[in-house]
């Protein structure tokens, strides 16, 4: 209370009372929170812009939004959530254990994507874990080493175990839909 009274005494010029600056974030496509699924970029006419706080660790990085589809991450991001992401190439670092990431892989000419939590084990192996209430989504995807998981190869192949997969982006913000509570 003392800080609030002090801020009010300053004539409403105290930083604690200033609104957070907002920045536009373009929602460019959808990402499947489940099995590997075709990475979907919306046609330009279907893309839209949301606003998000412009502060924080990644404020200066290019961000874009992805609409979450599916329920393999429903404990964190229910279907319909928009996640804001930054590419690891733009922040100049590798994924860290416990971060929520977007991973991509090639399946022939098609690019597939999924949203998961990355686990990096002591031996350097990386796993993508779902966070779901659905028993179907309890098993991780093994990627091999984290070094393999951050590289993007021209010839991906059709496996999810090895260098055909890339951890592309870090989730930095989420805009979640608000629904009704179901009484049981």
mmCIF file with all atom_site columns, C-alpha atoms in Angstrom:
data_model
loop_
_atom_site.group_PDB
_atom_site.id
_atom_site.type_symbol
_atom_site.label_atom_id
_atom_site.label_alt_id
_atom_site.label_comp_id
_atom_site.label_asym_id
_atom_site.label_entity_id
_atom_site.label_seq_id
_atom_site.pdbx_PDB_ins_code
_atom_site.Cartn_x
_atom_site.Cartn_y
_atom_site.Cartn_z
_atom_site.occupancy
_atom_site.B_iso_or_equiv
_atom_site.pdbx_formal_charge
_atom_site.auth_seq_id
_atom_site.auth_comp_id
_atom_site.auth_asym_id
_atom_site.auth_atom_id
_atom_site.pdbx_PDB_model_num
ATOM 1   C CA . UNK A 1 1   ? 0.000   0.000   0.000   1.00 0.00 ? 1   UNK A CA 1
ATOM 2   C CA . UNK A 1 2   ? 2.842   2.423   0.777   1.00 0.00 ? 2   UNK A CA 1
ATOM 3   C CA . UNK A 1 3   ? 4.237   2.100   -2.765  1.00 0.00 ? 3   UNK A CA 1
ATOM 4   C CA . UNK A 1 4   ? 0.784   2.737   -4.232  1.00 0.00 ? 4   UNK A CA 1
ATOM 5   C CA . UNK A 1 5   ? 0.202   5.825   -2.072  1.00 0.00 ? 5   UNK A CA 1
ATOM 6   C CA . UNK A 1 6   ? 3.671   7.067   -2.974  1.00 0.00 ? 6   UNK A CA 1
ATOM 7   C CA . UNK A 1 7   ? 2.936   6.578   -6.674  1.00 0.00 ? 7   UNK A CA 1
ATOM 8   C CA . UNK A 1 8   ? -0.349  8.445   -6.387  1.00 0.00 ? 8   UNK A CA 1
ATOM 9   C CA . UNK A 1 9   ? 1.412   11.289  -4.593  1.00 0.00 ? 9   UNK A CA 1
ATOM 10  C CA . UNK A 1 10  ? 3.777   11.607  -7.585  1.00 0.00 ? 10  UNK A CA 1
ATOM 11  C CA . UNK A 1 11  ? 0.887   12.833  -9.728  1.00 0.00 ? 11  UNK A CA 1
ATOM 12  C CA . UNK A 1 12  ? 0.299   9.508   -11.537 1.00 0.00 ? 12  UNK A CA 1
ATOM 13  C CA . UNK A 1 13  ? 3.775   9.637   -13.118 1.00 0.00 ? 13  UNK A CA 1
ATOM 14  C CA . UNK A 1 14  ? 5.137   6.650   -11.264 1.00 0.00 ? 14  UNK A CA 1
ATOM 15  C CA . UNK A 1 15  ? 6.288   3.734   -13.496 1.00 0.00 ? 15  UNK A CA 1
ATOM 16  C CA . UNK A 1 16  ? 4.148   1.298   -11.501 1.00 0.00 ? 16  UNK A CA 1
ATOM 17  C CA . UNK A 1 17  ? 1.049   3.142   -12.717 1.00 0.00 ? 17  UNK A CA 1
ATOM 18  C CA . UNK A 1 18  ? 2.110   3.373   -16.374 1.00 0.00 ? 18  UNK A CA 1
ATOM 19  C CA . UNK A 1 19  ? 0.377   1.048   -18.793 1.00 0.00 ? 19  UNK A CA 1
ATOM 20  C CA . UNK A 1 20  ? 2.473   -1.714  -20.289 1.00 0.00 ? 20  UNK A CA 1
ATOM 21  C CA . UNK A 1 21  ? 3.434   -0.908  -23.885 1.00 0.00 ? 21  UNK A CA 1
ATOM 22  C CA . UNK A 1 22  ? 1.774   -3.166  -26.431 1.00 0.00 ? 22  UNK A CA 1
ATOM 23  C CA . UNK A 1 23  ? 3.094   -4.506  -29.700 1.00 0.00 ? 23  UNK A CA 1
ATOM 24  C CA . UNK A 1 24  ? 1.262   -6.118  -32.619 1.00 0.00 ? 24  UNK A CA 1
ATOM 25  C CA . UNK A 1 25  ? 1.887   -9.827  -33.178 1.00 0.00 ? 25  UNK A CA 1
ATOM 26  C CA . UNK A 1 26  ? 0.811   -11.467 -36.433 1.00 0.00 ? 26  UNK A CA 1
ATOM 27  C CA . UNK A 1 27  ? -0.928  -14.857 -36.092 1.00 0.00 ? 27  UNK A CA 1
ATOM 28  C CA . UNK A 1 28  ? 0.476   -16.609 -39.145 1.00 0.00 ? 28  UNK A CA 1
ATOM 29  C CA . UNK A 1 29  ? -0.738  -20.168 -38.819 1.00 0.00 ? 29  UNK A CA 1
ATOM 30  C CA . UNK A 1 30  ? -1.582  -23.145 -36.655 1.00 0.00 ? 30  UNK A CA 1
ATOM 31  C CA . UNK A 1 31  ? 0.454   -25.756 -34.808 1.00 0.00 ? 31  UNK A CA 1
ATOM 32  C CA . UNK A 1 32  ? -0.784  -29.170 -33.781 1.00 0.00 ? 32  UNK A CA 1
ATOM 33  C CA . UNK A 1 33  ? -0.573  -30.068 -30.128 1.00 0.00 ? 33  UNK A CA 1
ATOM 34  C CA . UNK A 1 34  ? -0.677  -33.797 -30.743 1.00 0.00 ? 34  UNK A CA 1
ATOM 35  C CA . UNK A 1 35  ? 0.843   -36.037 -33.360 1.00 0.00 ? 35  UNK A CA 1
ATOM 36  C CA . UNK A 1 36  ? 3.018   -34.576 -36.077 1.00 0.00 ? 36  UNK A CA 1
ATOM 37  C CA . UNK A 1 37  ? 0.703   -32.681 -38.388 1.00 0.00 ? 37  UNK A CA 1
ATOM 38  C CA . UNK A 1 38  ? 1.175   -30.583 -41.495 1.00 0.00 ? 38  UNK A CA 1
ATOM 39  C CA . UNK A 1 39  ? 2.487   -27.159 -40.564 1.00 0.00 ? 39  UNK A CA 1
ATOM 40  C CA . UNK A 1 40  ? -0.281  -24.819 -41.583 1.00 0.00 ? 40  UNK A CA 1
ATOM 41  C CA . UNK A 1 41  ? 0.432   -21.248 -42.600 1.00 0.00 ? 41  UNK A CA 1
ATOM 42  C CA . UNK A 1 42  ? -2.770  -19.335 -43.098 1.00 0.00 ? 42  UNK A CA 1
ATOM 43  C CA . UNK A 1 43  ? -3.347  -17.524 -46.389 1.00 0.00 ? 43  UNK A CA 1
ATOM 44  C CA . UNK A 1 44  ? -2.491  -13.834 -45.986 1.00 0.00 ? 44  UNK A CA 1
ATOM 45  C CA . UNK A 1 45  ? -6.193  -12.963 -46.005 1.00 0.00 ? 45  UNK A CA 1
ATOM 46  C CA . UNK A 1 46  ? -6.804  -15.255 -42.986 1.00 0.00 ? 46  UNK A CA 1
ATOM 47  C CA . UNK A 1 47  ? -3.864  -14.043 -40.901 1.00 0.00 ? 47  UNK A CA 1
ATOM 48  C CA . UNK A 1 48  ? -4.713  -11.599 -38.151 1.00 0.00 ? 48  UNK A CA 1
ATOM 49  C CA . UNK A 1 49  ? -2.987  -9.410  -35.590 1.00 0.00 ? 49  UNK A CA 1
ATOM 50  C CA . UNK A 1 50  ? -3.244  -9.530  -31.818 1.00 0.00 ? 50  UNK A CA 1
ATOM 51  C CA . UNK A 1 51  ? -1.623  -7.208  -29.296 1.00 0.00 ? 51  UNK A CA 1
ATOM 52  C CA . UNK A 1 52  ? 0.742   -8.314  -26.614 1.00 0.00 ? 52  UNK A CA 1
ATOM 53  C CA . UNK A 1 53  ? 2.870   -6.685  -23.908 1.00 0.00 ? 53  UNK A CA 1
ATOM 54  C CA . UNK A 1 54  ? 6.067   -5.363  -25.473 1.00 0.00 ? 54  UNK A CA 1
ATOM 55  C CA . UNK A 1 55  ? 8.171   -5.856  -22.376 1.00 0.00 ? 55  UNK A CA 1
ATOM 56  C CA . UNK A 1 56  ? 10.124  -8.849  -21.179 1.00 0.00 ? 56  UNK A CA 1
ATOM 57  C CA . UNK A 1 57  ? 13.194  -10.758 -22.196 1.00 0.00 ? 57  UNK A CA 1
ATOM 58  C CA . UNK A 1 58  ? 12.185  -11.186 -25.861 1.00 0.00 ? 58  UNK A CA 1
ATOM 59  C CA . UNK A 1 59  ? 10.661  -7.740  -26.473 1.00 0.00 ? 59  UNK A CA 1
ATOM 60  C CA . UNK A 1 60  ? 13.175  -6.882  -29.200 1.00 0.00 ? 60  UNK A CA 1
ATOM 61  C CA . UNK A 1 61  ? 12.871  -10.200 -31.051 1.00 0.00 ? 61  UNK A CA 1
ATOM 62  C CA . UNK A 1 62  ? 10.620  -10.885 -34.031 1.00 0.00 ? 62  UNK A CA 1
ATOM 63  C CA . UNK A 1 63  ? 7.574   -12.730 -32.693 1.00 0.00 ? 63  UNK A CA 1
ATOM 64  C CA . UNK A 1 64  ? 4.675   -14.408 -34.420 1.00 0.00 ? 64  UNK A CA 1
ATOM 65  C CA . UNK A 1 65  ? 1.565   -16.209 -33.280 1.00 0.00 ? 65  UNK A CA 1
ATOM 66  C CA . UNK A 1 66  ? 0.377   -19.768 -33.876 1.00 0.00 ? 66  UNK A CA 1
ATOM 67  C CA . UNK A 1 67  ? -3.114  -21.090 -33.166 1.00 0.00 ? 67  UNK A CA 1
ATOM 68  C CA . UNK A 1 68  ? -2.950  -24.276 -31.059 1.00 0.00 ? 68  UNK A CA 1
ATOM 69  C CA . UNK A 1 69  ? -5.016  -27.179 -32.349 1.00 0.00 ? 69  UNK A CA 1
ATOM 70  C CA . UNK A 1 70  ? -5.488  -30.479 -30.559 1.00 0.00 ? 70  UNK A CA 1
ATOM 71  C CA . UNK A 1 71  ? -5.269  -31.634 -26.976 1.00 0.00 ? 71  UNK A CA 1
ATOM 72  C CA . UNK A 1 72  ? -1.794  -33.062 -26.363 1.00 0.00 ? 72  UNK A CA 1
ATOM 73  C CA . UNK A 1 73  ? -0.859  -29.843 -24.539 1.00 0.00 ? 73  UNK A CA 1
ATOM 74  C CA . UNK A 1 74  ? -4.263  -29.090 -22.994 1.00 0.00 ? 74  UNK A CA 1
ATOM 75  C CA . UNK A 1 75  ? -2.874  -28.892 -19.457 1.00 0.00 ? 75  UNK A CA 1
ATOM 76  C CA . UNK A 1 76  ? -1.017  -25.751 -20.555 1.00 0.00 ? 76  UNK A CA 1
ATOM 77  C CA . UNK A 1 77  ? -2.647  -24.594 -23.789 1.00 0.00 ? 77  UNK A CA 1
ATOM 78  C CA . UNK A 1 78  ? -6.222  -25.645 -24.522 1.00 0.00 ? 78  UNK A CA 1
ATOM 79  C CA . UNK A 1 79  ? -7.302  -25.996 -28.137 1.00 0.00 ? 79  UNK A CA 1
ATOM 80  C CA . UNK A 1 80  ? -7.777  -22.468 -29.519 1.00 0.00 ? 80  UNK A CA 1
ATOM 81  C CA . UNK A 1 81  ? -4.957  -20.841 -27.540 1.00 0.00 ? 81  UNK A CA 1
ATOM 82  C CA . UNK A 1 82  ? -2.692  -18.519 -29.504 1.00 0.00 ? 82  UNK A CA 1
ATOM 83  C CA . UNK A 1 83  ? 0.967   -18.966 -28.560 1.00 0.00 ? 83  UNK A CA 1
ATOM 84  C CA . UNK A 1 84  ? 3.548   -16.331 -29.365 1.00 0.00 ? 84  UNK A CA 1
ATOM 85  C CA . UNK A 1 85  ? 6.896   -17.719 -30.425 1.00 0.00 ? 85  UNK A CA 1
ATOM 86  C CA . UNK A 1 86  ? 10.403  -16.534 -31.247 1.00 0.00 ? 86  UNK A CA 1
ATOM 87  C CA . UNK A 1 87  ? 12.732  -18.569 -33.427 1.00 0.00 ? 87  UNK A CA 1
ATOM 88  C CA . UNK A 1 88  ? 15.844  -19.890 -31.698 1.00 0.00 ? 88  UNK A CA 1
ATOM 89  C CA . UNK A 1 89  ? 17.868  -18.548 -34.635 1.00 0.00 ? 89  UNK A CA 1
ATOM 90  C CA . UNK A 1 90  ? 16.683  -15.032 -33.701 1.00 0.00 ? 90  UNK A CA 1
ATOM 91  C CA . UNK A 1 91  ? 17.584  -15.308 -30.016 1.00 0.00 ? 91  UNK A CA 1
ATOM 92  C CA . UNK A 1 92  ? 20.938  -16.962 -30.684 1.00 0.00 ? 92  UNK A CA 1
ATOM 93  C CA . UNK A 1 93  ? 20.719  -19.873 -28.299 1.00 0.00 ? 93  UNK A CA 1
ATOM 94  C CA . UNK A 1 94  ? 19.689  -23.495 -28.024 1.00 0.00 ? 94  UNK A CA 1
ATOM 95  C CA . UNK A 1 95  ? 16.522  -24.800 -26.360 1.00 0.00 ? 95  UNK A CA 1
ATOM 96  C CA . UNK A 1 96  ? 16.781  -25.336 -22.620 1.00 0.00 ? 96  UNK A CA 1
ATOM 97  C CA . UNK A 1 97  ? 15.363  -28.151 -20.548 1.00 0.00 ? 97  UNK A CA 1
ATOM 98  C CA . UNK A 1 98  ? 11.717  -27.584 -19.614 1.00 0.00 ? 98  UNK A CA 1
ATOM 99  C CA . UNK A 1 99  ? 10.913  -24.975 -22.266 1.00 0.00 ? 99  UNK A CA 1
ATOM 100 C CA . UNK A 1 100 ? 7.816   -25.153 -24.428 1.00 0.00 ? 100 UNK A CA 1
ATOM 101 C CA . UNK A 1 101 ? 8.876   -25.349 -28.076 1.00 0.00 ? 101 UNK A CA 1
ATOM 102 C CA . UNK A 1 102 ? 7.642   -25.756 -31.621 1.00 0.00 ? 102 UNK A CA 1
ATOM 103 C CA . UNK A 1 103 ? 9.439   -28.559 -33.436 1.00 0.00 ? 103 UNK A CA 1
ATOM 104 C CA . UNK A 1 104 ? 9.286   -29.223 -37.163 1.00 0.00 ? 104 UNK A CA 1
ATOM 105 C CA . UNK A 1 105 ? 10.209  -32.140 -39.391 1.00 0.00 ? 105 UNK A CA 1
ATOM 106 C CA . UNK A 1 106 ? 9.979   -32.928 -43.052 1.00 0.00 ? 106 UNK A CA 1
ATOM 107 C CA . UNK A 1 107 ? 7.847   -35.757 -44.361 1.00 0.00 ? 107 UNK A CA 1
ATOM 108 C CA . UNK A 1 108 ? 8.648   -35.861 -48.049 1.00 0.00 ? 108 UNK A CA 1
ATOM 109 C CA . UNK A 1 109 ? 7.669   -32.491 -49.473 1.00 0.00 ? 109 UNK A CA 1
ATOM 110 C CA . UNK A 1 110 ? 5.437   -31.749 -46.484 1.00 0.00 ? 110 UNK A CA 1
ATOM 111 C CA . UNK A 1 111 ? 6.639   -29.953 -43.355 1.00 0.00 ? 111 UNK A CA 1
ATOM 112 C CA . UNK A 1 112 ? 5.060   -31.052 -40.108 1.00 0.00 ? 112 UNK A CA 1
ATOM 113 C CA . UNK A 1 113 ? 5.049   -29.304 -36.745 1.00 0.00 ? 113 UNK A CA 1
ATOM 114 C CA . UNK A 1 114 ? 4.171   -30.050 -33.147 1.00 0.00 ? 114 UNK A CA 1
ATOM 115 C CA . UNK A 1 115 ? 4.095   -28.147 -29.848 1.00 0.00 ? 115 UNK A CA 1
ATOM 116 C CA . UNK A 1 116 ? 5.719   -29.829 -26.829 1.00 0.00 ? 116 UNK A CA 1
ATOM 117 C CA . UNK A 1 117 ? 7.942   -29.408 -23.747 1.00 0.00 ? 117 UNK A CA 1
ATOM 118 C CA . UNK A 1 118 ? 11.592  -30.212 -24.426 1.00 0.00 ? 118 UNK A CA 1
ATOM 119 C CA . UNK A 1 119 ? 13.537  -32.407 -22.026 1.00 0.00 ? 119 UNK A CA 1
ATOM 120 C CA . UNK A 1 120 ? 17.310  -32.477 -22.383 1.00 0.00 ? 120 UNK A CA 1
ATOM 121 C CA . UNK A 1 121 ? 18.901  -35.364 -20.540 1.00 0.00 ? 121 UNK A CA 1
ATOM 122 C CA . UNK A 1 122 ? 22.419  -35.574 -19.121 1.00 0.00 ? 122 UNK A CA 1
ATOM 123 C CA . UNK A 1 123 ? 23.553  -37.723 -22.067 1.00 0.00 ? 123 UNK A CA 1
ATOM 124 C CA . UNK A 1 124 ? 22.549  -34.950 -24.501 1.00 0.00 ? 124 UNK A CA 1
ATOM 125 C CA . UNK A 1 125 ? 19.447  -36.712 -25.806 1.00 0.00 ? 125 UNK A CA 1
ATOM 126 C CA . UNK A 1 126 ? 16.335  -34.616 -26.307 1.00 0.00 ? 126 UNK A CA 1
ATOM 127 C CA . UNK A 1 127 ? 12.682  -35.582 -25.881 1.00 0.00 ? 127 UNK A CA 1
ATOM 128 C CA . UNK A 1 128 ? 9.483   -33.717 -26.693 1.00 0.00 ? 128 UNK A CA 1
ATOM 129 C CA . UNK A 1 129 ? 6.839   -34.265 -24.016 1.00 0.00 ? 129 UNK A CA 1
ATOM 130 C CA . UNK A 1 130 ? 3.100   -33.666 -24.245 1.00 0.00 ? 130 UNK A CA 1
ATOM 131 C CA . UNK A 1 131 ? 1.198   -32.239 -21.260 1.00 0.00 ? 131 UNK A CA 1
ATOM 132 C CA . UNK A 1 132 ? -2.269  -33.659 -21.661 1.00 0.00 ? 132 UNK A CA 1
ATOM 133 C CA . UNK A 1 133 ? -5.201  -35.059 -19.747 1.00 0.00 ? 133 UNK A CA 1
ATOM 134 C CA . UNK A 1 134 ? -5.792  -37.459 -22.669 1.00 0.00 ? 134 UNK A CA 1
ATOM 135 C CA . UNK A 1 135 ? -4.222  -40.916 -22.084 1.00 0.00 ? 135 UNK A CA 1
ATOM 136 C CA . UNK A 1 136 ? -3.360  -41.037 -25.803 1.00 0.00 ? 136 UNK A CA 1
ATOM 137 C CA . UNK A 1 137 ? -0.855  -38.195 -25.321 1.00 0.00 ? 137 UNK A CA 1
ATOM 138 C CA . UNK A 1 138 ? 1.487   -39.366 -22.579 1.00 0.00 ? 138 UNK A CA 1
ATOM 139 C CA . UNK A 1 139 ? 4.507   -40.625 -24.539 1.00 0.00 ? 139 UNK A CA 1
ATOM 140 C CA . UNK A 1 140 ? 7.449   -38.421 -25.534 1.00 0.00 ? 140 UNK A CA 1
ATOM 141 C CA . UNK A 1 141 ? 9.006   -38.128 -28.975 1.00 0.00 ? 141 UNK A CA 1
ATOM 142 C CA . UNK A 1 142 ? 12.737  -38.959 -28.935 1.00 0.00 ? 142 UNK A CA 1
ATOM 143 C CA . UNK A 1 143 ? 14.854  -36.598 -31.029 1.00 0.00 ? 143 UNK A CA 1
ATOM 144 C CA . UNK A 1 144 ? 18.352  -37.961 -30.508 1.00 0.00 ? 144 UNK A CA 1
ATOM 145 C CA . UNK A 1 145 ? 20.878  -35.361 -29.365 1.00 0.00 ? 145 UNK A CA 1
ATOM 146 C CA . UNK A 1 146 ? 20.033  -31.717 -28.837 1.00 0.00 ? 146 UNK A CA 1
ATOM 147 C CA . UNK A 1 147 ? 22.709  -30.838 -31.417 1.00 0.00 ? 147 UNK A CA 1
ATOM 148 C CA . UNK A 1 148 ? 20.777  -32.827 -34.012 1.00 0.00 ? 148 UNK A CA 1
ATOM 149 C CA . UNK A 1 149 ? 17.497  -31.287 -32.900 1.00 0.00 ? 149 UNK A CA 1
ATOM 150 C CA . UNK A 1 150 ? 18.584  -27.707 -33.490 1.00 0.00 ? 150 UNK A CA 1
ATOM 151 C CA . UNK A 1 151 ? 20.014  -28.234 -36.985 1.00 0.00 ? 151 UNK A CA 1
ATOM 152 C CA . UNK A 1 152 ? 17.921  -27.956 -40.107 1.00 0.00 ? 152 UNK A CA 1
ATOM 153 C CA . UNK A 1 153 ? 18.915  -30.459 -42.786 1.00 0.00 ? 153 UNK A CA 1
ATOM 154 C CA . UNK A 1 154 ? 17.905  -30.277 -46.441 1.00 0.00 ? 154 UNK A CA 1
ATOM 155 C CA . UNK A 1 155 ? 17.170  -34.016 -46.495 1.00 0.00 ? 155 UNK A CA 1
ATOM 156 C CA . UNK A 1 156 ? 14.937  -34.724 -43.516 1.00 0.00 ? 156 UNK A CA 1
ATOM 157 C CA . UNK A 1 157 ? 13.517  -38.142 -44.306 1.00 0.00 ? 157 UNK A CA 1
ATOM 158 C CA . UNK A 1 158 ? 10.429  -39.428 -42.519 1.00 0.00 ? 158 UNK A CA 1
ATOM 159 C CA . UNK A 1 159 ? 11.659  -40.271 -38.999 1.00 0.00 ? 159 UNK A CA 1
ATOM 160 C CA . UNK A 1 160 ? 11.160  -38.313 -35.794 1.00 0.00 ? 160 UNK A CA 1
ATOM 161 C CA . UNK A 1 161 ? 14.243  -39.954 -34.257 1.00 0.00 ? 161 UNK A CA 1
ATOM 162 C CA . UNK A 1 162 ? 17.257  -38.094 -35.615 1.00 0.00 ? 162 UNK A CA 1
ATOM 163 C CA . UNK A 1 163 ? 18.371  -35.197 -37.733 1.00 0.00 ? 163 UNK A CA 1
ATOM 164 C CA . UNK A 1 164 ? 15.121  -34.952 -39.701 1.00 0.00 ? 164 UNK A CA 1
ATOM 165 C CA . UNK A 1 165 ? 13.666  -32.845 -36.884 1.00 0.00 ? 165 UNK A CA 1
ATOM 166 C CA . UNK A 1 166 ? 14.422  -29.302 -35.813 1.00 0.00 ? 166 UNK A CA 1
ATOM 167 C CA . UNK A 1 167 ? 13.402  -27.469 -32.668 1.00 0.00 ? 167 UNK A CA 1
ATOM 168 C CA . UNK A 1 168 ? 12.452  -24.225 -34.349 1.00 0.00 ? 168 UNK A CA 1
ATOM 169 C CA . UNK A 1 169 ? 10.891  -21.828 -31.853 1.00 0.00 ? 169 UNK A CA 1
ATOM 170 C CA . UNK A 1 170 ? 10.369  -20.998 -28.196 1.00 0.00 ? 170 UNK A CA 1
ATOM 171 C CA . UNK A 1 171 ? 6.911   -20.217 -26.812 1.00 0.00 ? 171 UNK A CA 1
ATOM 172 C CA . UNK A 1 172 ? 7.153   -16.896 -24.930 1.00 0.00 ? 172 UNK A CA 1
ATOM 173 C CA . UNK A 1 173 ? 3.518   -15.907 -24.349 1.00 0.00 ? 173 UNK A CA 1
ATOM 174 C CA . UNK A 1 174 ? 0.034   -17.414 -24.549 1.00 0.00 ? 174 UNK A CA 1
ATOM 175 C CA . UNK A 1 175 ? -3.413  -15.948 -25.155 1.00 0.00 ? 175 UNK A CA 1
ATOM 176 C CA . UNK A 1 176 ? -5.968  -18.458 -23.929 1.00 0.00 ? 176 UNK A CA 1
ATOM 177 C CA . UNK A 1 177 ? -9.664  -18.688 -24.611 1.00 0.00 ? 177 UNK A CA 1
ATOM 178 C CA . UNK A 1 178 ? -11.910 -18.511 -21.587 1.00 0.00 ? 178 UNK A CA 1
ATOM 179 C CA . UNK A 1 179 ? -14.745 -20.995 -21.518 1.00 0.00 ? 179 UNK A CA 1
ATOM 180 C CA . UNK A 1 180 ? -17.372 -22.177 -19.100 1.00 0.00 ? 180 UNK A CA 1
ATOM 181 C CA . UNK A 1 181 ? -16.702 -24.345 -16.120 1.00 0.00 ? 181 UNK A CA 1
ATOM 182 C CA . UNK A 1 182 ? -18.324 -27.760 -16.353 1.00 0.00 ? 182 UNK A CA 1
ATOM 183 C CA . UNK A 1 183 ? -19.931 -28.884 -13.056 1.00 0.00 ? 183 UNK A CA 1
ATOM 184 C CA . UNK A 1 184 ? -19.875 -32.618 -12.513 1.00 0.00 ? 184 UNK A CA 1
#
